[in-house]
Each structure stands twice: as C-alpha cells, then as structure tokens.
C-alpha atoms as a printed R data frame, in Angstrom:
    type eleno elety resid chain resno       x       y       z
1   ATOM     1    CA   MET     A     1  72.785 236.360 -72.769
2   ATOM     2    CA   ARG     A     2  76.567 236.508 -72.492
3   ATOM     3    CA   LYS     A     3  78.131 239.657 -73.917
4   ATOM     4    CA   LYS     A     4  80.509 239.177 -76.840
5   ATOM     5    CA   ILE     A     5  83.897 240.899 -76.905
6   ATOM     6    CA   THR     A     6  86.391 240.838 -79.758
7   ATOM     7    CA   ILE     A     7  90.010 241.487 -78.827
8   ATOM     8    CA   ILE     A     8  92.177 242.768 -81.684
9   ATOM     9    CA   GLU     A     9  95.701 242.662 -80.270
10  ATOM    10    CA   ASN     A    10  98.951 241.627 -81.965
11  ATOM    11    CA   ASP     A    11 100.697 240.822 -78.661
12  ATOM    12    CA   LYS     A    12  99.575 237.251 -78.009
13  ATOM    13    CA   THR     A    13 100.540 237.371 -74.326
14  ATOM    14    CA   ILE     A    14  98.367 240.435 -73.700
15  ATOM    15    CA   ALA     A    15  95.510 238.911 -75.700
16  ATOM    16    CA   LYS     A    16  95.678 235.686 -73.638
17  ATOM    17    CA   MET     A    17  95.758 237.666 -70.394
18  ATOM    18    CA   TYR     A    18  92.680 239.683 -71.424
19  ATOM    19    CA   ARG     A    19  90.893 236.529 -72.607
20  ATOM    20    CA   PHE     A    20  91.531 234.733 -69.305
21  ATOM    21    CA   LYS     A    21  90.229 237.637 -67.217
22  ATOM    22    CA   LEU     A    22  87.184 238.350 -69.392
23  ATOM    23    CA   GLU     A    23  86.103 234.732 -69.914
24  ATOM    24    CA   ASN     A    24  86.280 234.182 -66.159
25  ATOM    25    CA   ALA     A    25  84.029 237.229 -65.787
26  ATOM    26    CA   GLY     A    26  81.419 235.630 -68.067
27  ATOM    27    CA   PHE     A    27  82.115 237.188 -71.471
28  ATOM    28    CA   ASP     A    28  82.375 235.355 -74.803
29  ATOM    29    CA   ILE     A    29  85.763 236.221 -76.318
30  ATOM    30    CA   ASP     A    30  87.144 236.112 -79.851
31  ATOM    31    CA   ILE     A    31  90.707 237.175 -80.673
32  ATOM    32    CA   ALA     A    32  92.419 238.418 -83.833
33  ATOM    33    CA   HIS     A    33  96.116 239.280 -84.053
34  ATOM    34    CA   SER     A    34  96.126 241.410 -87.228
35  ATOM    35    CA   GLY     A    35  94.077 244.283 -88.587
36  ATOM    36    CA   PRO     A    36  92.390 242.493 -91.511
37  ATOM    37    CA   ASP     A    37  91.602 239.423 -89.384
38  ATOM    38    CA   GLY     A    38  90.163 241.672 -86.692
39  ATOM    39    CA   LEU     A    39  87.954 243.600 -89.086
40  ATOM    40    CA   HIS     A    40  86.685 240.341 -90.599
41  ATOM    41    CA   LEU     A    41  85.935 238.949 -87.132
42  ATOM    42    CA   VAL     A    42  84.069 242.091 -86.041
43  ATOM    43    CA   LYS     A    43  81.991 242.151 -89.219
44  ATOM    44    CA   ASN     A    44  81.022 238.489 -88.880
45  ATOM    45    CA   LYS     A    45  80.561 238.261 -85.095
46  ATOM    46    CA   GLN     A    46  79.236 241.783 -84.417
47  ATOM    47    CA   PRO     A    47  80.357 241.810 -80.795
48  ATOM    48    CA   HIS     A    48  79.015 244.108 -78.115
49  ATOM    49    CA   LEU     A    49  82.508 245.514 -77.575
50  ATOM    50    CA   VAL     A    50  85.878 245.593 -79.329
51  ATOM    51    CA   LEU     A    51  89.188 245.979 -77.491
52  ATOM    52    CA   LEU     A    52  91.226 247.517 -80.284
53  ATOM    53    CA   ASP     A    53  94.993 247.892 -80.281
54  ATOM    54    CA   LEU     A    54  96.273 250.818 -82.346
55  ATOM    55    CA   ARG     A    55  99.411 249.234 -83.772
56  ATOM    56    CA   LEU     A    56  98.598 246.086 -85.693
57  ATOM    57    CA   PRO     A    57 100.058 244.200 -88.640
58  ATOM    58    CA   HIS     A    58  98.671 245.084 -92.085
59  ATOM    59    CA   MET     A    59  96.083 247.638 -90.859
60  ATOM    60    CA   ASN     A    60  96.218 249.979 -87.872
61  ATOM    61    CA   GLY     A    61  93.502 250.254 -85.258
62  ATOM    62    CA   ASP     A    62  92.333 253.687 -86.396
63  ATOM    63    CA   GLU     A    63  91.722 252.271 -89.895
64  ATOM    64    CA   ILE     A    64  89.739 249.384 -88.420
65  ATOM    65    CA   LEU     A    65  87.637 251.751 -86.329
66  ATOM    66    CA   LYS     A    66  86.940 253.905 -89.384
67  ATOM    67    CA   HIS     A    67  85.700 250.833 -91.300
68  ATOM    68    CA   ILE     A    68  83.549 249.738 -88.354
69  ATOM    69    CA   ARG     A    69  81.891 253.145 -88.000
70  ATOM    70    CA   GLN     A    70  81.255 253.535 -91.745
71  ATOM    71    CA   ASN     A    71  78.940 250.530 -91.742
72  ATOM    72    CA   GLU     A    72  75.461 250.253 -90.284
73  ATOM    73    CA   TRP     A    73  76.426 247.003 -88.549
74  ATOM    74    CA   GLY     A    74  79.230 248.792 -86.676
75  ATOM    75    CA   LYS     A    75  77.493 251.877 -85.335
76  ATOM    76    CA   ALA     A    76  76.250 250.255 -82.105
77  ATOM    77    CA   ILE     A    77  79.475 248.394 -81.303
78  ATOM    78    CA   LYS     A    78  81.322 249.821 -78.302
79  ATOM    79    CA   VAL     A    79  85.073 250.290 -78.784
80  ATOM    80    CA   ILE     A    80  87.862 250.659 -76.254
81  ATOM    81    CA   ILE     A    81  91.184 251.663 -77.791
82  ATOM    82    CA   THR     A    82  94.231 250.063 -76.170
83  ATOM    83    CA   ALA     A    83  97.636 251.489 -76.980
84  ATOM    84    CA   ASN     A    84 101.225 251.713 -75.854
85  ATOM    85    CA   VAL     A    85 101.364 255.490 -76.319
86  ATOM    86    CA   HIS     A    86  99.638 258.431 -74.668
87  ATOM    87    CA   ARG     A    87  96.593 259.797 -76.500
88  ATOM    88    CA   ARG     A    88  98.448 262.924 -77.640
89  ATOM    89    CA   TYR     A    89 100.724 260.683 -79.750
90  ATOM    90    CA   ALA     A    90  97.844 258.721 -81.278
91  ATOM    91    CA   PRO     A    91  96.889 259.227 -84.944
92  ATOM    92    CA   ASP     A    92  94.900 262.410 -85.609
93  ATOM    93    CA   THR     A    93  92.186 260.358 -87.304
94  ATOM    94    CA   LEU     A    94  91.046 259.135 -83.870
95  ATOM    95    CA   ASN     A    95  89.779 262.638 -83.103
96  ATOM    96    CA   ARG     A    96  87.088 262.178 -85.767
97  ATOM    97    CA   LEU     A    97  86.006 258.681 -84.724
98  ATOM    98    CA   ASP     A    98  83.629 257.531 -82.002
99  ATOM    99    CA   PHE     A    99  84.944 255.273 -79.225
100 ATOM   100    CA   GLU     A   100  84.279 254.830 -75.513
101 ATOM   101    CA   HIS     A   101  87.758 254.909 -73.939
102 ATOM   102    CA   TYR     A   102  91.417 255.291 -74.831
103 ATOM   103    CA   LEU     A   103  93.639 253.270 -72.490
104 ATOM   104    CA   VAL     A   104  97.415 253.086 -72.279
105 ATOM   105    CA   LYS     A   105  97.922 249.353 -71.675
106 ATOM   106    CA   ALA     A   106 100.758 249.760 -69.172
107 ATOM   107    CA   ASN     A   107  98.535 251.903 -66.933
108 ATOM   108    CA   TYR     A   108  95.711 249.352 -66.474
109 ATOM   109    CA   THR     A   109  95.637 245.902 -64.946
110 ATOM   110    CA   PRO     A   110  93.251 243.310 -66.394
111 ATOM   111    CA   SER     A   111  91.036 243.839 -63.321
112 ATOM   112    CA   GLN     A   112  90.867 247.583 -63.971
113 ATOM   113    CA   LEU     A   113  90.092 246.912 -67.630
114 ATOM   114    CA   LEU     A   114  87.273 244.589 -66.553
115 ATOM   115    CA   GLU     A   115  85.743 247.351 -64.421
116 ATOM   116    CA   ILE     A   116  85.834 249.758 -67.372
117 ATOM   117    CA   ILE     A   117  84.218 247.151 -69.607
118 ATOM   118    CA   ARG     A   118  81.446 246.615 -67.042
119 ATOM   119    CA   GLU     A   119  80.778 250.373 -67.094
120 ATOM   120    CA   VAL     A   120  80.678 250.424 -70.897
121 ATOM   121    CA   LEU     A   121  78.489 247.301 -71.204
122 ATOM   122    CA   PRO     A   122  75.574 247.524 -68.811
123 ATOM   123    CA   GLN     A   123  73.967 244.141 -68.162
124 ATOM   124    CA   ASN     A   124  70.558 245.196 -69.502
125 ATOM   125    CA   ASP     A   125  71.977 246.639 -72.748
126 ATOM   126    CA   SER     A   126  70.377 245.061 -75.808
127 ATOM   127    CA   HIS     A   127  72.362 244.348 -78.950
128 ATOM   128    CA   ARG     A   128  71.035 243.028 -82.206
129 ATOM   129    CA   LEU     A   129  72.807 241.766 -85.262
130 ATOM   130    CA   VAL     A   130  72.587 243.898 -88.387
131 ATOM   131    CA   GLU     A   131  72.882 242.314 -91.811
132 ATOM   132    CA   ALA     A   132  76.556 242.638 -92.780
C-alpha cells in the first residue's frame, strides 16, 4: 500500500517541488494551500503524514496541528512542521503539541526531506482510517 502524505503549504512552488520528489519516491500526495483547506483535507483523507507549514492563510499551522491532535482520527497521523524560522521563534503553542520533526525549509533539500520522511514512515507501519 502506498503511503499517503498531505502537504499543507501556501508557497505553490515549494509544494510542487515536494510533490514531484515524493510522488517519484512512491507516495500518494495531496496538497492544500490554506489552513482551512488543509485541515479539511487531513480530516477527509487521513494521511499517514502531514507536511505542515507554520504560516498559512486563514489558519496557522500550530492551530491546524492542535485540531488534528484533539480528534481521535488525528492521533496516529505523523506530522513534520516546515517553517521559514528557527524553532525558537515558532509559536509557544508548538511546545504543547506532538509532532515528529521541525524543519527550517531553507536548510533541507527535497532529497533530505525524503530521507526524513522515510525514517518517520517505516514501510511496515500500519495505518487505519478512523471515523471522522
């Protein structure tokens, strides 16, 4: 079974670059460019992993992550935060939320991101849909 990844990223160029790399690596990719669209997509698709930008239109990434973690359907979803700022400048609310990695986008190539995703999503990891 192909692993599902949802990319929530307002920069369409970055989102396309991630999609190209990850689809070529065998992942199923969905993309949203705003916070509400991203949350809706995650709830309906229940991906194995979310690449979540912090600064998004209409709802920030930390708010999206909070909504994901508050629901039973979102507890098993892996999340990698992608941001343009160092972690020390990220919203304080992130300190109380569960996620796998915090990456400054400028510091990671798509190939490096792919390696991190492969570490986070082992091939034998099972994932089941939970009633949303």
